[in-house]
Short mmCIF file of C-alpha atoms in Angstrom, two decimals:
data_model
loop_
_atom_site.label_atom_id
_atom_site.label_comp_id
_atom_site.label_asym_id
_atom_site.label_seq_id
_atom_site.Cartn_x
_atom_site.Cartn_y
_atom_site.Cartn_z
CA UNK A 12 103.41 82.03 124.19
CA UNK A 13 102.86 85.56 125.45
CA UNK A 14 101.58 87.15 122.24
CA UNK A 15 98.66 86.93 119.80
CA UNK A 16 98.88 83.44 118.25
CA UNK A 17 95.15 83.19 117.73
CA UNK A 18 93.27 79.89 117.25
CA UNK A 19 96.34 77.62 117.49
CA UNK A 20 96.45 74.13 116.03
CA UNK A 21 99.29 71.65 116.47
CA UNK A 22 100.59 68.44 114.95
CA UNK A 23 103.49 66.07 115.74
CA UNK A 24 105.65 64.55 113.01
CA UNK A 25 108.34 62.28 114.42
CA UNK A 26 109.96 64.15 117.30
CA UNK A 27 108.96 67.58 116.00
CA UNK A 28 105.88 69.64 116.82
CA UNK A 29 104.46 72.25 114.46
CA UNK A 30 101.88 74.93 115.18
CA UNK A 31 99.92 77.35 113.01
CA UNK A 32 97.49 80.13 113.90
CA UNK A 33 95.03 82.60 112.42
CA UNK A 34 96.62 85.45 110.50
CA UNK A 35 93.43 87.19 109.30
CA UNK A 36 94.24 89.81 106.62
CA UNK A 37 98.01 90.06 107.13
CA UNK A 38 100.58 88.80 104.63
CA UNK A 39 102.41 86.53 104.64
CA UNK A 40 99.83 84.42 106.45
CA UNK A 41 99.60 81.09 108.24
CA UNK A 42 102.68 81.27 110.50
CA UNK A 43 104.52 78.00 111.09
CA UNK A 44 106.16 77.49 114.48
CA UNK A 45 108.40 74.59 115.53
CA UNK A 46 109.14 73.02 118.90
CA UNK A 47 110.72 69.86 120.28
CA UNK A 48 109.06 70.05 123.70
CA UNK A 49 105.75 71.99 123.28
CA UNK A 50 107.15 74.75 125.51
CA UNK A 51 109.97 76.44 123.58
CA UNK A 52 108.89 77.61 120.13
CA UNK A 53 110.52 79.31 117.15
CA UNK A 54 108.86 80.84 114.10
CA UNK A 55 110.23 79.03 111.04
CA UNK A 56 108.16 80.60 108.26
CA UNK A 57 104.74 81.17 106.74
CA UNK A 58 102.75 78.80 104.55
CA UNK A 59 100.70 81.45 102.72
CA UNK A 60 102.69 84.04 100.79
CA UNK A 61 99.68 86.04 99.57
CA UNK A 62 95.95 86.01 100.28
CA UNK A 63 93.39 85.20 97.61
CA UNK A 64 91.49 86.66 95.89
CA UNK A 65 94.26 89.21 95.32
CA UNK A 66 91.90 92.14 94.79
CA UNK A 67 90.14 91.50 98.10
CA UNK A 68 93.37 91.91 100.06
CA UNK A 69 95.02 94.79 98.20
CA UNK A 70 93.86 96.97 101.11
CA UNK A 71 93.78 96.19 104.84
CA UNK A 72 91.13 93.67 105.91
CA UNK A 73 92.08 93.30 109.54
CA UNK A 74 89.18 91.07 110.59
CA UNK A 75 88.88 88.92 107.45
CA UNK A 76 91.08 86.43 105.61
CA UNK A 77 92.49 83.41 107.45
CA UNK A 78 90.28 82.24 110.32
CA UNK A 79 91.14 79.30 112.60
CA UNK A 80 93.33 77.03 110.43
CA UNK A 81 93.80 73.31 110.98
CA UNK A 82 97.24 71.73 110.51
CA UNK A 83 97.52 68.02 109.71
CA UNK A 84 100.10 65.53 108.37
CA UNK A 85 98.84 62.79 106.03
CA UNK A 86 100.31 60.68 103.23
CA UNK A 87 103.73 62.29 103.64
CA UNK A 88 102.38 65.82 103.30
CA UNK A 89 101.51 68.72 105.58
CA UNK A 90 97.99 70.08 105.06
CA UNK A 91 96.39 73.32 106.21
CA UNK A 92 92.66 74.00 105.84
CA UNK A 93 91.03 77.27 106.85
CA UNK A 94 87.81 79.18 106.42
CA UNK A 95 87.61 82.66 104.95
CA UNK A 96 84.19 83.98 106.05
CA UNK A 97 83.72 85.93 102.82
CA UNK A 98 84.96 83.41 100.27
CA UNK A 99 84.90 79.84 101.57
CA UNK A 100 87.13 76.97 102.67
CA UNK A 101 90.72 76.90 101.36
CA UNK A 102 93.43 74.26 101.43
CA UNK A 103 97.19 74.19 100.85
CA UNK A 104 99.73 71.38 101.27
CA UNK A 105 103.46 70.68 101.07
CA UNK A 106 105.94 67.82 101.39
CA UNK A 107 108.08 69.98 103.69
CA UNK A 108 106.78 72.33 106.33
CA UNK A 109 109.66 74.69 105.48
CA UNK A 110 109.32 74.17 101.73
CA UNK A 111 107.13 75.58 99.01
CA UNK A 112 103.42 75.21 99.69
CA UNK A 113 100.86 74.60 96.97
CA UNK A 114 98.75 77.36 95.47
CA UNK A 115 95.63 77.85 97.65
CA UNK A 116 92.76 75.68 96.43
CA UNK A 117 89.14 76.66 97.13
CA UNK A 118 87.55 73.45 98.44
CA UNK A 119 84.09 74.95 99.03
CA UNK A 120 82.94 78.42 98.00
CA UNK A 121 80.44 80.32 100.11
CA UNK A 122 79.93 82.98 102.75
CA UNK A 123 80.06 82.23 106.44
CA UNK A 124 82.12 79.03 106.15
CA UNK A 125 84.75 79.10 108.91
CA UNK A 126 86.97 76.97 111.13
CA UNK A 127 87.47 74.03 108.75
CA UNK A 128 89.20 70.81 109.88
CA UNK A 129 89.88 67.63 107.86
CA UNK A 130 90.25 64.01 108.99
CA UNK A 131 91.70 61.08 107.07
CA UNK A 132 90.37 57.96 108.81
CA UNK A 133 93.24 55.49 108.75
CA UNK A 134 90.90 52.64 109.75
CA UNK A 135 88.47 52.96 106.83
CA UNK A 136 90.34 55.06 104.27
CA UNK A 137 87.51 57.62 104.30
CA UNK A 138 88.16 61.37 104.47
CA UNK A 139 85.94 63.93 106.18
CA UNK A 140 85.73 67.66 106.86
CA UNK A 141 83.91 69.63 109.54
CA UNK A 142 83.38 73.39 109.72
CA UNK A 143 81.53 76.08 111.64
CA UNK A 144 79.49 79.11 110.62
CA UNK A 145 79.78 82.90 110.93
CA UNK A 146 76.36 84.40 111.58
CA UNK A 147 77.25 87.83 110.24
CA UNK A 148 77.74 86.30 106.76
CA UNK A 149 75.40 83.31 106.70
CA UNK A 150 72.65 84.10 109.19
CA UNK A 151 73.40 80.96 111.22
CA UNK A 152 75.93 79.82 113.78
CA UNK A 153 76.18 77.56 116.84
CA UNK A 154 76.29 74.46 114.65
CA UNK A 155 78.87 72.24 112.99
CA UNK A 156 78.52 70.86 109.47
CA UNK A 157 80.18 67.65 108.30
CA UNK A 158 81.10 66.47 104.80
CA UNK A 159 82.67 63.48 103.15
CA UNK A 160 85.82 64.63 101.37
CA UNK A 161 87.91 63.28 98.51
CA UNK A 162 91.12 61.53 99.55
CA UNK A 163 93.22 64.23 97.86
CA UNK A 164 91.51 66.97 99.89
CA UNK A 165 90.39 68.91 96.82
CA UNK A 166 86.61 68.53 96.92
CA UNK A 167 83.66 67.69 99.15
CA UNK A 168 81.56 64.72 98.11
CA UNK A 169 78.16 65.77 99.46
CA UNK A 170 76.09 68.82 100.36
CA UNK A 171 76.93 68.50 104.04
CA UNK A 172 74.89 67.66 107.13
CA UNK A 173 74.53 69.37 110.49
CA UNK A 174 76.26 66.93 112.80
CA UNK A 175 76.11 69.08 115.97
CA UNK A 176 73.31 71.62 116.48
CA UNK A 177 74.14 73.42 119.71
CA UNK A 178 70.81 75.27 119.64
CA UNK A 179 69.46 71.96 120.92
CA UNK A 180 71.92 71.87 123.83
CA UNK A 181 70.73 73.85 126.87
CA UNK A 182 73.10 76.71 127.69
CA UNK A 183 75.33 76.31 124.63
CA UNK A 184 75.89 79.23 122.26
CA UNK A 185 78.52 80.32 119.72
CA UNK A 186 79.82 76.79 119.11
CA UNK A 187 82.78 77.08 116.71
CA UNK A 188 86.42 76.15 116.08
CA UNK A 189 86.02 72.36 115.68
CA UNK A 190 89.04 70.07 115.60
CA UNK A 191 88.33 66.53 114.36
CA UNK A 192 90.10 63.35 115.57
CA UNK A 193 89.80 59.55 115.73
CA UNK A 194 90.55 57.94 119.10
CA UNK A 195 89.64 54.66 120.78
CA UNK A 196 87.03 53.79 118.16
CA UNK A 197 85.26 57.17 118.43
CA UNK A 198 85.04 60.23 116.24
CA UNK A 199 85.97 63.19 118.44
CA UNK A 200 85.28 66.89 117.88
CA UNK A 201 86.98 69.27 120.30
CA UNK A 202 85.26 72.64 119.97
CA UNK A 203 84.80 75.74 122.13
CA UNK A 204 81.56 77.57 122.83
CA UNK A 205 80.28 80.49 124.90
CA UNK A 206 82.51 83.20 123.40
CA UNK A 207 86.23 83.86 123.64
CA UNK A 208 86.08 85.98 126.81
CA UNK A 209 83.60 83.91 128.80
CA UNK A 210 83.30 80.47 127.22
CA UNK A 211 84.56 76.94 127.64
CA UNK A 212 86.10 74.05 125.73
CA UNK A 213 83.76 71.24 124.77
CA UNK A 214 84.19 67.68 123.51
CA UNK A 215 81.80 65.69 121.33
CA UNK A 216 82.00 61.99 120.48
CA UNK A 217 80.18 59.55 118.23
CA UNK A 218 80.72 56.10 116.77
CA UNK A 219 79.73 57.54 113.37
CA UNK A 220 81.11 60.69 111.79
CA UNK A 221 77.61 61.95 111.02
CA UNK A 222 76.45 61.38 114.59
CA UNK A 223 74.60 61.42 116.83
CA UNK A 224 77.15 63.05 119.16
CA UNK A 225 77.16 63.26 122.93
CA UNK A 226 78.82 66.28 124.54
CA UNK A 227 80.73 67.34 127.63
CA UNK A 228 82.47 70.49 128.90
CA UNK A 229 86.12 69.53 129.39
CA UNK A 230 87.79 72.86 130.29
CA UNK A 231 86.38 76.01 131.87
CA UNK A 232 87.69 78.95 133.87
CA UNK A 233 86.52 77.88 137.31
CA UNK A 234 88.32 79.87 140.01
CA UNK A 235 91.35 80.64 137.83
CA UNK A 236 92.34 83.84 136.04
CA UNK A 237 92.34 82.08 132.66
CA UNK A 238 89.13 83.42 131.16
CA UNK A 239 87.67 81.72 128.14
CA UNK A 240 89.76 78.91 127.90
CA UNK A 241 89.15 78.58 124.21
CA UNK A 242 89.89 76.74 120.98
CA UNK A 243 93.00 74.74 120.29
CA UNK A 244 94.38 71.33 119.43
CA UNK A 245 95.22 67.97 120.99
CA UNK A 246 98.62 66.36 120.41
CA UNK A 247 100.29 63.18 121.68
CA UNK A 248 104.03 63.03 122.21
CA UNK A 249 106.23 60.18 121.02
CA UNK A 250 106.32 58.98 124.62
CA UNK A 251 102.53 58.71 124.82
CA UNK A 252 101.72 61.86 126.81
CA UNK A 253 98.69 63.90 125.77
CA UNK A 254 98.58 67.69 125.73
CA UNK A 255 96.20 70.42 124.65
CA UNK A 256 97.08 73.91 123.41
CA UNK A 257 94.44 76.64 123.57
CA UNK A 258 94.21 80.41 123.71
CA UNK A 259 93.06 82.97 126.24
CA UNK A 260 91.59 86.32 125.19
CA UNK A 261 93.73 89.15 126.64
CA UNK A 262 92.34 92.32 125.08
CA UNK A 263 95.03 94.41 123.39
CA UNK A 264 97.48 91.51 123.75
CA UNK A 265 95.24 89.32 121.61
CA UNK A 266 94.97 85.58 122.16
CA UNK A 267 97.87 84.15 124.11
CA UNK A 268 98.61 80.42 124.05
CA UNK A 269 98.44 78.04 127.02
CA UNK A 270 99.56 74.41 127.30
CA UNK A 271 97.37 72.04 129.35
CA UNK A 272 97.98 68.42 130.34
CA UNK A 273 95.38 65.99 129.00
CA UNK A 274 94.52 62.51 130.20
CA UNK A 275 91.79 60.08 129.26
CA UNK A 276 89.44 59.29 132.12
CA UNK A 277 88.09 55.89 133.07
CA UNK A 278 84.87 56.74 131.20
CA UNK A 279 86.84 57.43 128.01
CA UNK A 280 86.42 61.22 128.03
CA UNK A 281 89.38 63.64 127.96
CA UNK A 282 90.24 65.46 131.20
CA UNK A 283 92.12 68.73 130.69
CA UNK A 284 94.23 70.78 133.10
CA UNK A 285 93.51 70.25 136.78
CA UNK A 286 90.34 68.16 136.57
CA UNK A 287 88.83 70.52 134.01
CA UNK A 288 90.27 73.90 135.04
CA UNK A 289 93.46 75.47 133.61
CA UNK A 290 96.83 75.00 135.27
CA UNK A 291 99.32 77.87 135.48
CA UNK A 292 102.32 75.85 136.68
CA UNK A 293 102.91 72.24 135.71
CA UNK A 294 105.82 69.88 134.94
CA UNK A 295 106.90 70.13 131.31
CA UNK A 296 106.23 67.30 128.88
CA UNK A 297 108.55 64.35 129.44
CA UNK A 298 110.76 65.11 126.46
CA UNK A 299 114.48 65.81 125.98
CA UNK A 300 115.43 69.21 127.49
CA UNK A 301 115.54 72.08 125.01
CA UNK A 302 117.20 75.51 125.18
CA UNK A 303 114.78 78.34 125.99
CA UNK A 304 113.34 79.93 122.88
CA UNK A 305 110.47 82.20 121.86
CA UNK A 306 109.50 83.63 118.46
CA UNK A 307 111.99 86.35 117.46
CA UNK A 308 111.19 90.05 117.87
CA UNK A 309 114.48 91.98 117.40
CA UNK A 310 115.71 92.81 113.91
CA UNK A 311 118.75 94.50 112.35
CA UNK A 312 117.22 94.09 108.87
CA UNK A 313 120.42 92.80 107.20
CA UNK A 314 120.58 93.88 103.57
CA UNK A 315 117.19 95.53 103.92
CA UNK A 316 115.44 92.21 104.56
CA UNK A 317 113.04 91.82 107.47
CA UNK A 318 112.67 88.79 109.72
CA UNK A 319 109.89 86.20 109.72
CA UNK A 320 108.07 87.92 112.60
CA UNK A 321 106.94 90.78 110.34
CA UNK A 322 103.74 90.88 108.27
CA UNK A 323 102.20 93.52 106.01
CA UNK A 324 98.67 94.77 106.61
CA UNK A 325 97.74 93.75 103.02
CA UNK A 326 99.25 91.82 100.13
CA UNK A 327 102.64 93.46 99.46
CA UNK A 328 103.53 95.26 96.24
CA UNK A 329 106.80 96.04 94.52
CA UNK A 330 108.56 99.14 95.83
CA UNK A 331 107.49 98.90 99.45
CA UNK A 332 111.03 97.89 100.47
CA UNK A 333 114.47 98.23 98.89
CA UNK A 334 117.31 95.76 99.41
CA UNK A 335 120.80 97.22 99.85
CA UNK A 336 124.27 96.31 101.10
CA UNK A 337 124.00 97.52 104.70
CA UNK A 338 121.77 96.83 107.67
CA UNK A 339 118.44 98.57 107.99
CA UNK A 340 114.91 98.41 106.65
CA UNK A 341 114.40 100.84 103.78
CA UNK A 342 110.71 101.58 103.29
CA UNK A 343 109.49 103.56 100.30
CA UNK A 344 107.33 106.55 101.22
CA UNK A 345 104.31 105.19 99.41
CA UNK A 346 102.02 107.84 98.03
CA UNK A 347 98.51 107.56 99.43
CA UNK A 348 95.40 109.50 100.35
CA UNK A 349 95.37 107.67 103.69
CA UNK A 350 98.31 109.40 105.36
CA UNK A 351 95.97 110.54 108.14
CA UNK A 352 94.68 107.05 108.98
CA UNK A 353 97.21 104.25 109.44
CA UNK A 354 94.39 101.70 109.76
CA UNK A 355 93.75 102.07 106.01
CA UNK A 356 97.38 102.00 104.96
CA UNK A 357 98.39 98.69 103.26
CA UNK A 358 102.16 99.18 103.52
CA UNK A 359 102.52 99.02 107.31
CA UNK A 360 104.98 96.36 108.43
CA UNK A 361 103.78 94.83 111.69
CA UNK A 362 104.56 92.33 114.40
CA UNK A 363 102.66 91.18 117.47
CA UNK A 364 102.51 93.25 120.64
CA UNK A 365 104.26 91.33 123.46
CA UNK A 366 101.92 90.39 126.30
CA UNK A 367 104.31 91.57 129.00
CA UNK A 368 105.90 94.89 130.01
CA UNK A 369 108.69 95.81 127.64
CA UNK A 370 110.49 98.63 125.84
CA UNK A 371 110.38 98.88 122.04
CA UNK A 372 113.00 101.00 120.25
CA UNK A 373 114.09 101.72 116.68
CA UNK A 374 116.32 104.25 114.89
CA UNK A 375 114.69 106.24 112.09
CA UNK A 376 116.14 108.39 109.31
CA UNK A 377 113.77 110.17 106.95
CA UNK A 378 115.35 110.34 103.50
CA UNK A 379 112.56 112.15 101.66
CA UNK A 380 112.35 115.77 100.54
CA UNK A 381 108.62 115.49 99.79
CA UNK A 382 106.56 117.94 101.90
CA UNK A 383 104.19 115.93 104.05
CA UNK A 384 106.24 112.71 103.87
CA UNK A 385 106.27 110.93 107.21
CA UNK A 386 107.58 107.77 108.80
CA UNK A 387 107.44 106.28 112.25
CA UNK A 388 106.61 103.52 114.71
CA UNK A 389 103.06 102.84 115.80
CA UNK A 390 100.94 100.86 118.22
CA UNK A 391 98.13 99.92 115.91
CA UNK A 392 94.60 98.73 116.69
CA UNK A 393 91.05 100.04 116.49
CA UNK A 394 92.68 103.10 118.03
CA UNK A 395 96.33 103.85 117.36
CA UNK A 396 99.20 106.16 118.15
CA UNK A 397 102.50 106.73 116.35
CA UNK A 398 105.68 108.73 116.77
CA UNK A 399 108.13 109.62 114.04
CA UNK A 400 109.38 112.27 111.60
CA UNK A 401 107.56 114.47 109.09
CA UNK A 402 108.98 116.64 106.30
CA UNK A 403 107.70 120.20 106.58
CA UNK A 404 106.93 122.65 103.76
CA UNK A 405 110.10 124.61 104.53
CA UNK A 406 112.25 121.47 104.03
CA UNK A 407 112.96 120.80 107.71
CA UNK A 408 112.00 117.58 109.45
CA UNK A 409 110.10 117.62 112.70
CA UNK A 410 109.40 115.07 115.39
CA UNK A 411 105.66 114.37 115.46
CA UNK A 412 103.45 112.27 117.73
CA UNK A 413 99.87 111.61 116.60
CA UNK A 414 96.93 109.40 117.55
CA UNK A 415 93.47 108.41 116.34
CA UNK A 416 90.66 107.25 118.67
CA UNK A 417 88.44 104.32 117.76
CA UNK A 418 85.63 106.45 116.34
CA UNK A 419 87.81 108.96 114.46
CA UNK A 420 88.77 108.71 110.80
CA UNK A 421 91.59 111.26 111.08
CA UNK A 422 94.58 111.68 113.34
CA UNK A 423 95.07 114.29 116.04
CA UNK A 424 98.28 115.68 117.48
CA UNK A 425 99.32 113.91 120.65
CA UNK A 426 102.23 116.28 121.31
CA UNK A 427 104.23 118.98 119.57
CA UNK A 428 107.74 117.79 118.82
CA UNK A 429 111.03 119.53 118.25
CA UNK A 430 112.90 119.89 114.96
CA UNK A 431 115.10 116.96 113.95
CA UNK A 432 118.04 118.76 112.33
CA UNK A 433 119.79 115.57 111.19
CA UNK A 434 116.53 113.98 109.92
CA UNK A 435 117.10 111.26 112.51
CA UNK A 436 115.58 110.12 115.80
CA UNK A 437 115.63 107.16 118.14
CA UNK A 438 112.01 106.24 118.91
CA UNK A 439 110.86 104.46 122.05
CA UNK A 440 107.59 102.97 123.31
CA UNK A 441 107.48 101.76 126.91
CA UNK A 442 104.65 99.23 127.23
CA UNK A 443 103.46 98.76 130.79
CA UNK A 444 100.77 96.73 132.52
CA UNK A 445 97.46 96.71 130.71
CA UNK A 446 99.19 97.57 127.40
CA UNK A 447 99.54 101.21 128.44
CA UNK A 448 102.12 102.83 126.19
CA UNK A 449 104.42 105.77 126.90
CA UNK A 450 106.09 107.32 123.82
CA UNK A 451 109.42 109.16 123.79
CA UNK A 452 112.14 110.19 121.34
CA UNK A 453 115.83 111.08 121.25
CA UNK A 454 117.23 113.48 118.65
CA UNK A 455 120.69 113.56 120.23
CA UNK A 456 120.09 114.99 123.69
CA UNK A 457 118.54 112.02 125.48
CA UNK A 458 115.02 110.66 125.51
CA UNK A 459 112.16 113.13 125.88
CA UNK A 460 108.66 111.89 126.87
CA UNK A 461 105.94 112.76 124.38
CA UNK A 462 102.22 113.11 125.00
CA UNK A 463 99.95 111.25 127.36
CA UNK A 464 99.94 107.53 128.05
CA UNK A 465 98.14 105.67 125.27
CA UNK A 466 96.09 102.56 126.13
CA UNK A 467 96.49 100.09 123.27
CA UNK A 468 93.32 98.58 121.86
CA UNK A 469 92.74 95.38 119.88
CA UNK A 470 91.21 95.10 116.45
CA UNK A 471 87.89 93.28 116.26
CA UNK A 472 89.47 89.83 116.78
CA UNK A 473 93.16 90.67 116.57
CA UNK A 474 95.51 91.97 119.23
CA UNK A 475 97.28 95.31 118.85
CA UNK A 476 100.31 95.41 116.57
CA UNK A 477 103.62 97.23 116.54
CA UNK A 478 104.05 98.82 113.12
CA UNK A 479 106.69 100.58 111.03
CA UNK A 480 105.57 102.72 108.10
CA UNK A 481 106.56 105.40 105.60
CA UNK A 482 104.06 107.40 103.53
CA UNK A 483 103.71 110.53 101.43
CA UNK A 484 100.80 112.53 100.01
CA UNK A 485 99.48 111.74 96.54
CA UNK A 486 101.54 113.02 93.64
CA UNK A 487 103.80 111.84 90.86
CA UNK A 488 107.24 110.27 90.95
CA UNK A 489 109.16 108.65 93.82
CA UNK A 490 108.67 110.27 97.21
CA UNK A 491 111.88 109.06 98.86
CA UNK A 492 112.46 106.50 101.59
CA UNK A 493 112.77 106.02 105.33
CA UNK A 494 115.41 103.82 106.98
CA UNK A 495 114.76 101.90 110.20
CA UNK A 496 117.67 100.28 112.05
CA UNK A 497 118.34 98.42 115.31
CA UNK A 498 114.79 97.39 116.15
CA UNK A 499 114.74 96.03 119.71
CA UNK A 500 112.15 94.75 122.18
CA UNK A 501 113.60 94.51 125.70
CA UNK A 502 111.65 93.02 128.62
CA UNK A 503 110.88 95.57 131.31
CA UNK A 504 112.58 95.29 134.68
CA UNK A 505 109.11 94.83 136.14
CA UNK A 506 108.24 91.16 136.50
CA UNK A 507 104.69 90.72 135.22
CA UNK A 508 102.03 88.41 136.53
CA UNK A 509 102.08 85.65 133.87
CA UNK A 510 98.30 85.82 133.54
CA UNK A 511 96.82 89.12 134.75
CA UNK A 512 93.25 88.83 136.00
CA UNK A 513 90.60 89.40 133.38
CA UNK A 514 87.16 90.81 134.10
CA UNK A 515 84.56 88.07 134.12
CA UNK A 516 80.89 88.90 133.48
CA UNK A 517 78.48 87.59 136.06
CA UNK A 518 76.30 86.04 133.35
CA UNK A 519 76.90 84.63 129.88
CA UNK A 520 76.86 86.94 126.89
CA UNK A 521 73.60 86.26 125.04
CA UNK A 522 73.45 85.56 121.32
CA UNK A 523 73.71 88.79 119.34
CA UNK A 524 71.92 90.38 116.44
CA UNK A 525 72.74 88.31 113.35
CA UNK A 526 72.99 91.51 111.33
CA UNK A 527 75.59 93.03 113.64
CA UNK A 528 79.01 92.65 111.92
CA UNK A 529 80.62 92.52 115.37
CA UNK A 530 78.74 89.29 116.11
CA UNK A 531 81.90 87.19 115.94
CA UNK A 532 83.68 89.42 118.49
CA UNK A 533 83.22 86.54 120.92
CA UNK A 534 85.00 84.12 118.56
#
């Protein structure tokens, strides 16, 4: 999947496959994707309507929230466990993957607890949980902690024990993202190490859950262009084939998902890809043919409702959107002091930046008389750029194009636009190789390029986002609305390399300062 579906995990139920991924601080969170062949996927919903605690996610927390969830099916229910590095390990469950999920339950409170994965041992009836550690919050990492867990998944039954200490393994660092399984009489932990841009996928096995474990590297870059290959899940089809999904770090594109064949070697260890290196072309799983499908991007916003692909940058509040009888997204021009920094604005509606050349377009009408009110379309990351309309003091609306570099806390003009006499414009972003973005607009006389090319940047651990927003300066009373219609993402005529080469350091990245909040940038 050529977009940022970070830290994927997968489960099979009958003939259906389901996948979830990290959603960090965006809401709704925990996307649920469905496939019948592990190749063609559709987004069918989200399991987490709002993030808890509510007050912590009332404002954007782009690098916090839901980290590396695990998706399982047990006792007729779907279960998702995840670690929030600032609050602890959470769990939700549901009888139906498309139904109503339970209220999030805090299984273990604490800072630095991440990447949680449960296991219900069908042989013994015991339940277990394993998790990793974030050094920036806890002061430790590179180790995995195991617990006994209650059968209902609501509590841990002991204080936990370090079951894998990678500080004792020569050359291993930043061990994280464990996925726990039972196979062939062994407890298996599949976990990556070495950092997202330069690391590898490891496997650990033991006859006892609490160890000792022996280890092996089972997937690494080798001579391929798939840097990382990092963190994912194992799944077996109904016909007995084994597959592994993992991500690759692609900068502004985020963490794109790969599918690798898996077989069990004569020595009992898993062999991934082409004898331990990623494959780029391979026969599909031996499953009934399916029509091509990818998660949706386009949206006409029928009745003012937006599609499943959209997420807010914080927990949503009443008044951010208005439903109506026609097509089009009607965003309220929320009053805020943050009009000059979109990174701090909670009411930005976003979707993932496609990891291939494409053209993004949307129609905008600014229906606000408030001086300073603005609305537009952005490419949003640590740096961002947006194009749209702004209401001037004299009552006219003007086309504006602005940007903010990584280190700046205020926007700068990217180009001076023309008046928009009808308060309308068609906005366009052409995204080329390397996520380089060219902005343009049409106010009735054809598209006009605006400003210089903008190179999209990721967040700390999140790919760049495409965002729609409407905002107004602080004041009293309603500030009007902005209508967005006919949102389209069209593949570029240029055929991209499916996996562009990524720079590979000549030596591993060493462990970082535990006090540096960017320490998990290699996650």
